[in-house]
């Protein structure tokens, strides 16, 4: 494997050292070293995350916020210290703004049902974009059906770009909410979210940014973005599955009714009246995914221990190499060519259906995603039923991308 | 298991040049099949003469496995009695899912589909057209058969 630090002295990222943190990367698939290029679907876990979850399960587990006994206090301290890490990770103002949820999907559903449903009137508009993941389309369709509001999708260019002016052109006095991705999962496009949020804010439009595909690739500062809500999932940023975060501006969260009722979200219950708990607990009914939150906290620590600028530069180098190498394969067409992209490449190969390609690459130990990427409107836009997608993490190498290219050539030969 | 066992020559040939591909007008039955996981879909149309499949054609888009399976299926069931075709459906379903399935020589070219069972993620690709056919043949009103989905 090439050492980028040697070939590019300005990129001081030691990819081999980074790989050693991830035990799964040393396994084989069908007798070949695993080449894991499906990080957009889920990233792998470093040993420190595995250890944190393991240590929690072996030594500290009990229910949180309930017991006076030692284990409950330890579990509570671990869970809440994970929240503290997330406050710093996204630069929230306080712990009250970080709600633990199951993942991005649940975070968006919480906002649509608890914030949007009481706020929307018939004829109001919710503005999204053409490249959203289904998780940032369907919950809005549901709340629009419940309230009589209208869902409007801002157009996308042929490169898969969302242009600021095109979104602004759709903002009008009935627009109440702008909900958009930070990074497109299907195309890799990075949206101009800071400017989109500023334009929305100038028109008193509430903003939600779906950061599921962003947090692993870039430092996110919710105060700098100035959005009202920001959502992300643990398992797409090297943490465990089943846990994620809703960041919400405190003034908005305060005004919102609880989404789910139950234990932990109350202060006092009688049959006549329930007094809800304070933020963030008002939105965390029932026993949460404690070990997941602990693992997510460890993932934040892991990311913070990296030189994220160097890691980002390495991912950028991977993107440029992949774009160049795949672009040279006859009949291969890259889908999504926006100037600002995260490190993923969506593509189709003439004469080779993405699913056949996925199976053939798997024989070489190479994992890519094939299908519609839960973004059917994007596929319809490009008139494709599916694409193949290679999505990179900082632990991927130039050599792995060359293996991908060789695998695609092999598939072309089979179907020639 | 080698990849060539999945993509046998018969499969590659029927993918490259699918038989009985295109519209069929008029048709006694028209059924759509979807694989929501991968976005593939096909439309299967057939003509029935009493209880015999006198003609059958398909169109749509899908991977090599699904295209070849549909192509092979149309060849195999054309001219067959409804009950024979349904028996063949059971036999192919067994071939695709049951490791203990008896030798498949009597299935002729359809035996080429046996490689699929080593690839569980691809079984639905091969079986979509067969489920779509079975749904058309089992229906009491072939003119209005609901769409078939693999999920």
XYZ file of C-alpha atoms in Angstrom:
567
model
C 0.000 0.000 0.000
C 1.251 3.434 -0.848
C 2.034 5.682 2.026
C 0.428 9.004 1.270
C 2.634 10.753 3.770
C 5.639 9.754 1.654
C 4.179 10.590 -1.751
C 2.491 13.777 -0.550
C 4.660 15.319 2.159
C 2.002 17.961 2.832
C -0.498 15.284 3.841
C 0.775 14.048 7.152
C -1.949 11.427 7.533
C -0.685 7.969 8.455
C -3.353 5.718 6.963
C -1.663 2.508 8.124
C -1.681 3.738 11.707
C -5.351 4.714 11.343
C -6.212 1.254 9.987
C -4.675 -0.481 12.998
C -7.446 0.978 15.190
C -10.079 -1.003 13.225
C -9.879 -4.766 13.874
C -12.409 -5.640 11.145
C -10.126 -4.216 8.447
C -7.725 -7.121 8.894
C -10.293 -9.804 8.060
C -10.701 -11.482 4.702
C -13.814 -11.953 2.561
C -13.852 -14.880 0.099
C -10.158 -15.328 0.842
C -9.244 -11.744 -0.090
C -8.395 -8.855 2.223
C -11.554 -6.894 2.962
C -11.832 -3.679 0.941
C -14.593 -1.836 2.750
C -16.032 0.904 0.532
C -19.550 1.096 1.987
C -18.887 3.717 4.637
C -21.820 5.827 3.508
C -24.118 3.017 4.668
C -22.235 2.382 7.913
C -18.683 2.961 9.082
C -16.629 0.408 11.019
C -15.790 0.700 14.737
C -12.360 1.403 16.157
C -11.133 -0.771 19.027
C -11.713 2.079 21.487
C -15.452 2.110 20.705
C -15.656 -1.682 20.974
C -13.794 -1.504 24.302
C -15.997 1.266 25.689
C -19.180 -0.709 24.933
C -17.623 -3.911 26.249
C -16.413 -2.253 29.443
C -19.829 -0.719 29.999
C -21.565 -4.091 29.566
C -19.060 -5.957 31.737
C -18.671 -3.510 34.585
C -21.186 -0.690 34.736
C -24.576 -1.617 33.321
C -27.733 -0.686 35.214
C -30.683 1.538 34.349
C -29.923 5.253 34.390
C -31.486 8.205 36.228
C -33.238 5.816 38.633
C -31.166 4.103 41.234
C -29.207 5.229 44.227
C -27.008 2.192 43.871
C -23.466 2.347 42.528
C -24.029 0.737 39.135
C -26.938 3.030 38.286
C -24.851 6.032 39.215
C -21.919 4.813 37.133
C -24.144 4.075 34.138
C -25.787 7.494 34.469
C -22.406 9.199 34.666
C -21.175 7.369 31.537
C -24.355 8.146 29.576
C -24.333 11.806 30.535
C -20.636 12.200 29.909
C -21.277 10.942 26.364
C -23.776 13.815 26.040
C -21.116 16.260 27.234
C -18.765 15.007 24.517
C -21.462 15.548 21.886
C -22.086 19.090 23.110
C -18.432 19.843 22.360
C -18.413 17.752 19.169
C -21.024 19.935 17.431
C -20.416 23.060 19.550
C -23.937 23.172 21.008
C -24.615 25.817 23.668
C -25.487 23.344 26.382
C -26.481 19.789 27.320
C -30.141 20.749 26.972
C -29.682 20.924 23.200
C -28.444 17.345 22.702
C -31.226 14.730 22.551
C -30.300 11.060 22.206
C -32.489 9.273 19.657
C -32.278 6.014 17.674
C -30.690 7.736 14.705
C -31.195 10.398 12.057
C -34.528 8.925 10.971
C -35.978 9.167 14.475
C -34.526 12.660 14.940
C -36.313 13.932 11.823
C -39.566 12.213 12.817
C -39.318 13.841 16.246
C -39.030 17.278 14.621
C -41.823 16.681 12.116
C -44.239 15.465 14.790
C -43.302 17.607 17.762
C -42.240 20.853 16.075
C -43.818 20.910 12.610
C -47.181 19.282 13.269
C -48.401 21.911 15.761
C -46.792 24.745 13.774
C -48.006 24.037 10.229
C -51.272 25.448 8.889
C -53.066 24.423 5.695
C -51.334 26.135 2.762
C -48.003 26.472 4.577
C -44.986 25.121 2.737
C -42.115 22.844 3.739
C -39.087 23.208 1.467
C -36.717 20.295 0.884
C -34.365 19.512 -2.026
C -34.423 16.974 -4.827
C -31.454 15.005 -3.475
C -32.777 14.128 -0.010
C -32.632 10.652 1.520
C -36.090 9.129 2.029
C -35.668 9.843 5.767
C -35.783 13.562 4.959
C -38.731 13.238 2.558
C -41.251 10.770 3.957
C -41.622 12.245 7.506
C -42.315 15.643 5.892
C -44.865 14.099 3.513
C -46.562 12.543 6.540
C -46.757 15.803 8.489
C -47.914 17.671 5.372
C -50.756 15.158 4.995
C -51.625 15.652 8.682
C -51.662 19.456 8.504
C -52.624 20.364 4.947
C -49.202 21.911 4.334
C -47.454 21.524 1.000
C -44.101 19.833 0.371
C -41.907 21.643 -2.162
C -38.638 20.194 -3.511
C -35.919 22.542 -4.772
C -34.410 21.429 -8.080
C -31.011 19.847 -8.649
C -28.640 20.524 -11.536
C -27.461 17.825 -13.956
C -24.252 17.648 -11.892
C -26.289 16.873 -8.781
C -25.721 20.298 -7.285
C -28.184 22.304 -5.209
C -27.803 25.972 -6.055
C -28.475 28.581 -3.416
C -30.449 30.821 -5.806
C -32.719 27.940 -6.872
C -33.671 27.256 -3.255
C -34.114 30.933 -2.416
C -36.385 31.312 -5.470
C -38.799 28.858 -3.820
C -38.860 30.633 -0.444
C -42.045 32.657 -0.015
C -44.145 34.004 2.852
C -45.836 30.586 3.260
C -42.528 28.723 3.630
C -42.246 27.654 7.270
C -39.459 25.082 7.224
C -36.344 24.345 5.180
C -35.052 20.775 5.618
C -31.978 19.738 3.640
C -29.052 17.369 3.667
C -25.600 18.602 4.589
C -24.099 15.951 2.271
C -26.033 13.818 -0.242
C -25.783 10.091 0.499
C -26.475 9.106 -3.119
C -24.197 11.590 -4.909
C -21.770 12.979 -2.340
C -22.752 16.581 -3.074
C -21.939 18.990 -0.236
C -24.755 21.521 0.045
C -24.113 25.195 0.802
C -25.916 24.788 4.132
C -24.469 27.823 5.870
C -25.760 30.148 3.164
C -29.040 28.224 2.833
C -29.656 28.574 6.566
C -28.790 32.295 6.458
C -31.243 32.855 3.584
C -33.944 30.938 5.471
C -33.266 32.764 8.704
C -33.616 36.144 6.973
C -37.144 35.017 6.055
C -37.999 33.592 9.498
C -37.961 30.028 8.110
C -37.051 27.272 10.580
C -34.164 25.071 9.427
C -33.259 21.407 9.813
C -29.996 20.025 8.447
C -29.679 16.251 7.968
C -26.038 15.696 8.849
C -25.999 11.873 8.622
C -23.414 11.886 5.813
C -21.469 14.925 7.034
C -20.284 14.264 10.584
C -17.778 11.559 9.619
C -16.153 13.775 7.015
C -16.047 17.296 8.405
C -16.076 19.223 11.645
C -19.626 20.426 12.273
C -20.338 23.567 14.269
C -24.073 24.066 14.750
C -23.607 27.596 16.049
C -21.598 28.540 13.005
C -24.184 26.904 10.693
C -26.848 28.658 12.782
C -29.438 25.970 11.959
C -32.359 25.256 14.292
C -32.056 21.469 14.137
C -29.173 19.182 13.143
C -29.499 15.395 13.003
C -26.975 12.558 12.766
C -26.433 8.848 13.422
C -23.734 7.220 15.512
C -23.056 4.302 13.152
C -22.077 6.594 10.294
C -19.359 8.186 12.455
C -17.593 5.080 13.795
C -20.007 4.525 16.710
C -22.535 1.724 17.373
C -25.885 1.343 15.593
C -29.200 2.243 17.217
C -28.263 5.623 18.600
C -28.044 9.113 17.164
C -28.481 12.743 18.021
C -30.984 15.505 17.534
C -29.414 18.875 18.140
C -32.089 21.535 18.620
C -31.959 25.188 19.517
C -33.019 25.370 23.167
C -35.752 27.996 22.684
C -37.446 25.751 20.103
C -37.072 22.537 22.099
C -38.537 24.284 25.159
C -41.682 25.182 23.267
C -42.136 21.742 21.694
C -44.411 19.158 23.330
C -42.899 15.734 24.142
C -43.027 13.301 21.244
C -43.300 10.073 23.186
C -44.656 9.679 26.696
C -43.333 7.323 29.318
C -40.764 6.987 32.024
C -37.802 9.329 32.392
C -39.555 12.184 30.548
C -41.703 13.161 33.547
C -41.268 14.987 36.843
C -44.576 14.016 38.406
C -47.522 11.923 37.261
C -51.040 11.785 38.629
C -54.071 10.544 36.719
C -55.129 14.157 36.270
C -51.876 15.729 35.161
C -48.301 15.007 34.264
C -45.479 17.476 34.658
C -42.858 16.926 32.000
C -39.204 16.691 32.747
C -36.760 19.395 31.696
C -34.644 19.288 28.540
C -33.138 17.086 27.245
C -35.032 14.380 29.195
C -38.435 15.598 27.992
C -37.589 13.941 24.670
C -35.993 10.778 26.016
C -38.930 8.640 27.125
C -38.147 5.141 28.321
C -34.801 3.482 28.890
C -32.478 4.696 26.133
C -29.715 2.870 24.281
C -27.219 3.410 27.095
C -24.374 1.295 25.746
C -24.894 2.848 22.313
C -24.547 6.350 23.736
C -21.418 5.279 25.620
C -19.993 3.900 22.367
C -20.921 7.096 20.524
C -19.096 9.089 23.194
C -16.025 6.921 22.572
C -16.389 7.509 18.815
C -16.337 11.265 19.459
C -13.160 10.810 21.511
C -11.652 8.762 18.691
C -12.474 11.371 16.035
C -11.131 14.107 18.308
C -7.863 12.202 18.662
C -7.359 12.297 14.872
C -5.863 15.175 12.972
C -9.169 15.785 11.243
C -7.722 18.227 8.715
C -5.197 15.625 7.602
C -7.876 12.905 7.595
C -10.071 15.128 5.431
C -7.202 15.835 3.040
C -6.609 12.089 2.759
C -10.306 11.453 2.016
C -10.151 14.189 -0.592
C -7.125 12.516 -2.175
C -9.092 9.237 -2.265
C -12.013 11.001 -3.974
C -9.749 12.558 -6.597
C -7.935 9.304 -7.268
C -11.221 7.374 -7.553
C -12.724 10.004 -9.853
C -9.651 9.827 -12.109
C -9.213 6.033 -12.128
C -12.896 5.149 -12.499
C -13.332 7.905 -15.078
C -10.824 6.115 -17.328
C -12.892 2.889 -17.439
C -14.752 2.672 -20.768
C -18.526 2.807 -20.355
C -18.312 3.972 -16.741
C -20.316 7.080 -15.922
C -19.975 8.899 -12.614
C -23.339 10.067 -11.305
C -23.029 13.291 -9.336
C -20.189 15.582 -10.334
C -20.770 18.618 -8.138
C -17.624 20.668 -7.488
C -18.038 20.211 -3.729
C -18.264 16.511 -2.870
C -17.625 14.312 0.135
C -15.509 11.236 -0.506
C -17.947 9.028 -2.371
C -18.446 8.068 -5.996
C -21.768 6.870 -7.394
C -21.523 5.295 -10.838
C -23.003 3.032 -13.506
C -21.180 0.811 -15.995
C -22.633 0.218 -19.466
C -23.728 -3.406 -19.864
C -23.215 -4.310 -16.193
C -26.159 -3.946 -13.844
C -25.123 -2.527 -10.432
C -26.281 -5.672 -8.595
C -24.211 -7.952 -10.770
C -21.268 -5.620 -10.262
C -21.831 -5.709 -6.487
C -21.785 -9.522 -6.434
C -18.652 -9.723 -8.613
C -16.807 -7.132 -6.494
C -17.802 -9.034 -3.344
C -15.964 -12.081 -4.721
C -12.864 -9.867 -4.662
C -13.571 -8.907 -1.025
C -14.747 -5.446 -2.089
C -17.874 -4.078 -0.377
C -19.830 -1.395 -2.250
C -23.455 -0.375 -2.036
C -25.718 -1.043 -5.002
C -29.300 0.078 -5.391
C -31.330 3.259 -5.103
C -29.611 4.418 -1.888
C -32.985 5.310 -0.308
C -33.075 8.268 -2.685
C -35.494 7.206 -5.428
C -36.163 10.803 -6.601
C -32.420 11.124 -7.312
C -32.486 7.889 -9.335
C -35.587 9.086 -11.237
C -33.804 12.376 -12.001
C -30.925 10.523 -13.656
C -33.380 7.967 -15.173
C -31.572 5.077 -13.495
C -33.050 2.238 -11.414
C -29.855 1.939 -9.382
C -26.198 2.865 -9.157
C -23.124 1.375 -7.526
C -21.600 3.547 -4.825
C -18.109 3.435 -3.373
C -17.973 5.589 -0.238
C -14.647 6.163 1.467
C -13.424 6.669 5.005
C -10.025 7.944 6.141
C -8.944 4.311 6.645
C -9.245 3.522 2.941
C -6.177 3.522 0.715
C -5.218 4.433 -2.836
C -4.404 0.759 -3.343
C -7.977 -0.230 -2.408
C -9.349 2.117 -5.059
C -7.059 0.502 -7.635
C -8.478 -2.883 -6.549
C -11.988 -1.497 -7.081
C -11.061 -0.375 -10.586
C -9.571 -3.814 -11.358
C -12.760 -5.475 -10.063
C -14.912 -3.291 -12.308
C -12.733 -4.250 -15.286
C -13.204 -7.923 -14.387
C -16.991 -7.433 -14.313
C -16.868 -5.730 -17.708
C -15.021 -8.748 -19.127
C -17.620 -11.182 -17.728
C -20.423 -9.228 -19.385
C -18.533 -8.288 -22.561
C -18.125 -21.271 -5.203
C -16.782 -19.470 -8.223
C -18.413 -16.448 -9.801
C -18.575 -18.362 -13.095
C -20.963 -20.782 -11.427
C -23.386 -17.902 -10.901
C -22.826 -16.235 -14.247
C -22.903 -19.373 -16.396
C -22.875 -19.030 -20.170
C -26.616 -19.703 -20.384
C -27.291 -16.837 -17.945
C -24.966 -14.441 -19.754
C -26.500 -15.370 -23.101
C -30.096 -14.831 -21.926
C -29.078 -11.540 -20.290
C -27.432 -10.300 -23.455
C -30.271 -11.452 -25.704
C -33.403 -11.983 -23.638
C -36.000 -14.190 -25.364
C -39.654 -13.175 -25.515
C -38.747 -9.634 -24.516
C -41.153 -6.825 -25.340
C -44.870 -6.005 -25.282
C -47.687 -8.471 -25.989
C -50.940 -7.067 -27.315
C -53.574 -8.148 -26.678
C -52.862 -10.153 -23.544
C -55.171 -12.105 -21.244
C -53.088 -11.258 -18.187
C -50.636 -8.510 -17.371
C -48.858 -8.508 -14.022
C -46.135 -6.291 -12.630
C -43.398 -7.506 -10.326
C -41.222 -5.276 -8.156
C -38.085 -5.805 -6.152
C -38.245 -2.723 -3.888
C -34.832 -3.407 -2.377
C -33.048 -2.884 -5.668
C -35.593 -0.949 -7.731
C -35.956 -3.667 -10.381
C -39.309 -4.231 -12.009
C -40.789 -6.317 -14.775
C -44.101 -6.590 -16.559
C -45.205 -10.076 -17.546
C -47.954 -10.550 -20.136
C -49.499 -13.802 -21.241
C -52.141 -15.245 -23.501
C -54.137 -18.251 -22.383
C -55.806 -20.748 -24.670
C -58.167 -22.552 -22.322
C -55.654 -23.470 -19.598
C -52.574 -23.446 -21.799
C -50.067 -20.601 -21.960
C -50.108 -19.919 -25.688
C -47.832 -16.888 -25.540
C -45.816 -15.067 -22.898
C -43.550 -11.988 -23.023
C -41.874 -9.725 -20.498
C -40.282 -6.297 -20.301
C -38.718 -4.084 -17.682
C -35.293 -3.610 -16.203
C -33.245 -5.716 -13.882
C -29.885 -7.323 -13.273
C -28.462 -10.188 -15.326
C -29.908 -12.787 -12.959
C -33.431 -11.393 -13.074
C -33.361 -10.805 -16.850
C -31.988 -14.265 -17.610
C -34.400 -15.936 -15.203
C -37.384 -14.236 -16.862
C -36.089 -15.084 -20.331
C -35.532 -18.748 -19.422
C -38.918 -18.899 -17.721
C -40.825 -17.625 -20.770
C -39.108 -20.255 -22.935
C -39.861 -23.005 -20.444
C -43.549 -22.328 -19.834
C -44.713 -21.329 -23.331
C -47.143 -24.009 -24.527
C -47.469 -25.531 -21.061
C -50.706 -26.166 -19.173
C -51.325 -23.838 -16.233
C -50.861 -26.689 -13.718
C -47.608 -27.801 -15.327
C -46.280 -24.247 -15.161
C -47.183 -23.991 -11.485
C -45.420 -27.292 -10.830
C -42.374 -25.888 -12.551
C -42.617 -22.790 -10.336
C -42.448 -25.026 -7.242
C -39.525 -26.938 -8.684
C -37.547 -23.782 -9.541
C -38.329 -22.268 -6.144
C -36.887 -25.401 -4.548
C -33.852 -25.192 -6.826
C -33.216 -21.593 -5.748
C -33.628 -22.043 -2.020
C -33.105 -25.653 -0.985
C -29.530 -26.948 -0.777
C -30.885 -30.496 -0.653
C -32.808 -30.082 -3.900
C -32.433 -33.204 -6.061
C -30.410 -33.009 -9.298
C -31.839 -30.576 -11.761
C -31.074 -32.277 -15.095
C -34.729 -32.624 -16.034
C -35.087 -28.843 -15.782
C -32.905 -28.374 -18.834
C -31.550 -24.864 -19.215
C -33.338 -23.744 -16.042
C -30.792 -25.781 -14.097
C -28.350 -22.932 -14.803
C -30.189 -20.988 -12.082
C -28.979 -23.385 -9.374
C -25.809 -21.277 -8.884
C -27.977 -18.519 -7.410
C -28.697 -20.370 -4.167
C -25.093 -19.833 -3.051
C -25.816 -16.082 -3.182
C -28.729 -15.503 -0.773
C -28.832 -11.779 -1.576
C -29.585 -12.634 -5.206
C -32.314 -15.279 -4.800
C -35.021 -12.632 -5.068
C -33.548 -11.456 -8.375
C -34.088 -14.917 -9.851
C -37.456 -15.603 -8.234
C -39.260 -12.318 -8.968
C -40.475 -13.346 -12.443
C -41.595 -16.760 -11.169
C -43.645 -15.259 -8.337
C -45.148 -12.856 -10.850
C -46.106 -15.748 -13.149
C -47.564 -17.796 -10.291
C -49.654 -14.852 -9.211
C -51.077 -14.492 -12.730
C -51.805 -18.209 -13.054
C -53.389 -18.576 -9.609
C -55.647 -15.586 -10.067
C -59.310 -16.149 -10.788
C -59.385 -12.845 -12.675
C -56.170 -12.636 -14.709
C -57.173 -9.211 -16.058
C -56.669 -7.536 -12.690
C -53.880 -9.177 -10.768
C -52.262 -6.947 -8.140
C -48.552 -6.176 -8.507
C -46.143 -8.658 -6.952
C -43.376 -7.565 -4.611
C -40.433 -9.558 -3.297
C -40.515 -7.767 0.064
